[in-house]
Every structure is written in structure tokens, then in C-alpha cells.
Amino acid sequence: IRIISFGYKYGLPREADIVFDMRFIKNPFYEKSLKKINGKNLKVINFVKKQEYFKFFFDRLIPFFNKVLEGYKKEGKDYITVAFGCTGGIHRSVVSSEYFYSIMIKNKKLKVFLEHRDIKQ
């Protein structure tokens, strides 16, 4: 599983098989203290993860994705690229992809890779 965070303002990742739009979550960009830090910072992580919609989304996504993954395997697909997007690709999509990655790596049968396409490392 390859997981990518990205910003819509830079375009969709062409290699993505499944794309999740995280722009339904309140944007840390509009919080003065969070604007210039990215989704790897604990302040941004807490801001995003404490929101009701974040929990709602992932509580439903994980069982959904696990079932979809079964289907991909039955169809002989060995690779899947999952992308999480937000406006600029540095806050909500980063927190979401990191969280999704932390869940997926618990399955030792999977090889999981994470990439933040639009974050300045």
C-alpha cells in the first residue's frame, strides 16, 4: 500500500487508485498559530484529530478499506495507492495520511509506504 498526502491546488496524484478529500475538516491554515507549521507538528495533529468529523471518517474508512483490500487481492492486484488530499497538502492531508499509515502498518502482512508529495521536508 502506498499512501500519499497531496494538495489539490497542485493537482491530483495521477498514480492514485483511491482518493479521499479531507477538505471537510476545519483547516488549520486559518489558525494563526498553525498556519506556518505542517501536519507532522503535534499542535496541528491535535487540532485535526480532535475534530468530530475526523473520528467519524476513520471509524468508517478502516472497515471499508479492509473489505476493499480483500477485493483488490481477489482480483490479483498486489499494489494500491491511496491518496489523502486537502487544499495545500501540508495540514489535513498529512495528518490523515500519517494516521492511516499508523493503522495499516499494524498488519504485518502488508508493505506500507508513506509519501508527502507537497510538504517541504
CSV table of C-alpha atoms in Angstrom, one decimal:
chain,number,residue,atom,x,y,z
A,1,ILE,CA,0.0,0.0,0.0
A,2,ARG,CA,1.4,3.4,-1.0
A,3,ILE,CA,-0.1,6.3,0.9
A,4,ILE,CA,0.3,9.8,-0.4
A,5,SER,CA,-0.7,13.2,1.0
A,6,PHE,CA,-1.2,16.0,-1.5
A,7,GLY,CA,-2.6,19.4,-2.1
A,8,TYR,CA,-5.5,19.9,-4.6
A,9,LYS,CA,-4.0,23.2,-5.7
A,10,TYR,CA,-1.1,21.2,-7.2
A,11,GLY,CA,-3.3,18.6,-8.9
A,12,LEU,CA,-4.4,15.1,-8.2
A,13,PRO,CA,-1.7,12.4,-8.0
A,14,ARG,CA,-2.1,10.5,-11.3
A,15,GLU,CA,-1.0,7.2,-9.7
A,16,ALA,CA,-3.8,7.2,-7.1
A,17,ASP,CA,-6.2,4.3,-7.2
A,18,ILE,CA,-8.4,5.8,-4.4
A,19,VAL,CA,-8.5,9.5,-3.4
A,20,PHE,CA,-10.0,10.8,-0.1
A,21,ASP,CA,-10.8,14.6,0.1
A,22,MET,CA,-10.1,15.8,3.6
A,23,ARG,CA,-11.3,19.4,3.0
A,24,PHE,CA,-14.4,18.7,5.1
A,25,ILE,CA,-12.2,19.1,8.2
A,26,LYS,CA,-11.6,22.6,9.6
A,27,ASN,CA,-8.4,24.0,8.0
A,28,PRO,CA,-5.5,24.7,10.4
A,29,PHE,CA,-4.2,27.2,7.8
A,30,TYR,CA,-6.7,29.7,9.1
A,31,GLU,CA,-5.4,29.5,12.7
A,32,LYS,CA,-2.6,32.0,13.1
A,33,SER,CA,-0.5,29.7,15.3
A,34,LEU,CA,-0.8,26.7,13.0
A,35,LYS,CA,-0.6,28.3,9.5
A,36,LYS,CA,3.1,28.0,9.1
A,37,ILE,CA,3.6,24.6,10.6
A,38,ASN,CA,2.8,21.3,8.9
A,39,GLY,CA,0.8,18.2,9.8
A,40,LYS,CA,3.7,16.5,11.4
A,41,ASN,CA,3.6,19.0,14.2
A,42,LEU,CA,1.8,17.9,17.4
A,43,LYS,CA,-0.2,21.1,17.5
A,44,VAL,CA,-1.6,20.6,14.0
A,45,ILE,CA,-2.2,16.8,14.7
A,46,ASN,CA,-4.2,17.6,17.8
A,47,PHE,CA,-6.2,20.3,16.0
A,48,VAL,CA,-7.2,18.0,13.2
A,49,LYS,CA,-7.7,14.8,15.2
A,50,LYS,CA,-9.9,16.3,17.9
A,51,GLN,CA,-12.5,17.2,15.3
A,52,GLU,CA,-15.7,15.2,15.3
A,53,TYR,CA,-15.5,14.5,11.5
A,54,PHE,CA,-12.0,13.1,11.7
A,55,LYS,CA,-13.0,10.3,14.1
A,56,PHE,CA,-16.3,9.7,12.2
A,57,PHE,CA,-14.4,9.4,8.9
A,58,PHE,CA,-11.7,7.0,10.1
A,59,ASP,CA,-14.1,4.9,12.2
A,60,ARG,CA,-15.9,4.1,8.9
A,61,LEU,CA,-12.9,4.1,6.5
A,62,ILE,CA,-10.9,1.4,8.1
A,63,PRO,CA,-13.5,-1.4,7.9
A,64,PHE,CA,-14.5,-0.2,4.4
A,65,PHE,CA,-10.8,-0.2,3.2
A,66,ASN,CA,-10.1,-3.6,4.7
A,67,LYS,CA,-13.0,-5.0,2.7
A,68,VAL,CA,-12.0,-3.2,-0.5
A,69,LEU,CA,-8.4,-4.5,0.0
A,70,GLU,CA,-9.8,-8.1,0.0
A,71,GLY,CA,-11.4,-7.4,-3.3
A,72,TYR,CA,-8.2,-6.0,-4.8
A,73,LYS,CA,-6.3,-9.1,-3.7
A,74,LYS,CA,-9.0,-11.4,-5.2
A,75,GLU,CA,-8.6,-9.5,-8.5
A,76,GLY,CA,-4.9,-10.2,-8.4
A,77,LYS,CA,-3.8,-6.7,-7.6
A,78,ASP,CA,-0.7,-6.6,-5.4
A,79,TYR,CA,-0.4,-2.8,-5.2
A,80,ILE,CA,-2.8,0.0,-4.3
A,81,THR,CA,-2.1,3.7,-4.0
A,82,VAL,CA,-4.3,5.7,-1.6
A,83,ALA,CA,-4.2,9.4,-1.6
A,84,PHE,CA,-5.4,11.9,1.0
A,85,GLY,CA,-5.9,15.5,-0.2
A,86,CYS,CA,-6.5,18.9,1.2
A,87,THR,CA,-6.1,22.4,-0.2
A,88,GLY,CA,-2.4,22.9,0.1
A,89,GLY,CA,-1.2,19.4,1.1
A,90,ILE,CA,0.5,20.4,4.3
A,91,HIS,CA,-2.0,20.1,7.2
A,92,ARG,CA,-5.2,17.9,7.0
A,93,SER,CA,-3.9,15.5,4.3
A,94,VAL,CA,-0.6,15.0,6.2
A,95,VAL,CA,-2.3,14.3,9.5
A,96,SER,CA,-4.8,11.9,7.7
A,97,SER,CA,-2.2,10.0,5.8
A,98,GLU,CA,0.0,9.6,8.8
A,99,TYR,CA,-2.9,8.3,10.8
A,100,PHE,CA,-4.0,5.9,8.1
A,101,TYR,CA,-0.3,4.7,7.8
A,102,SER,CA,-0.1,4.1,11.6
A,103,ILE,CA,-3.1,1.8,11.3
A,104,MET,CA,-2.1,0.0,8.1
A,105,ILE,CA,1.4,-0.9,9.4
A,106,LYS,CA,-0.1,-2.9,12.2
A,107,ASN,CA,-0.9,-5.5,9.6
A,108,LYS,CA,2.4,-7.3,9.3
A,109,LYS,CA,1.3,-9.0,6.0
A,110,LEU,CA,1.3,-5.6,4.3
A,111,LYS,CA,4.1,-3.5,3.0
A,112,VAL,CA,3.1,0.1,3.5
A,113,PHE,CA,4.8,3.2,2.2
A,114,LEU,CA,4.1,6.9,3.0
A,115,GLU,CA,4.9,9.9,1.0
A,116,HIS,CA,4.0,13.6,1.5
A,117,ARG,CA,4.1,14.9,-2.0
A,118,ASP,CA,3.6,18.6,-1.3
A,119,ILE,CA,5.2,19.2,2.0
A,120,LYS,CA,8.6,20.9,2.0
A,121,GLN,CA,10.7,18.4,4.0
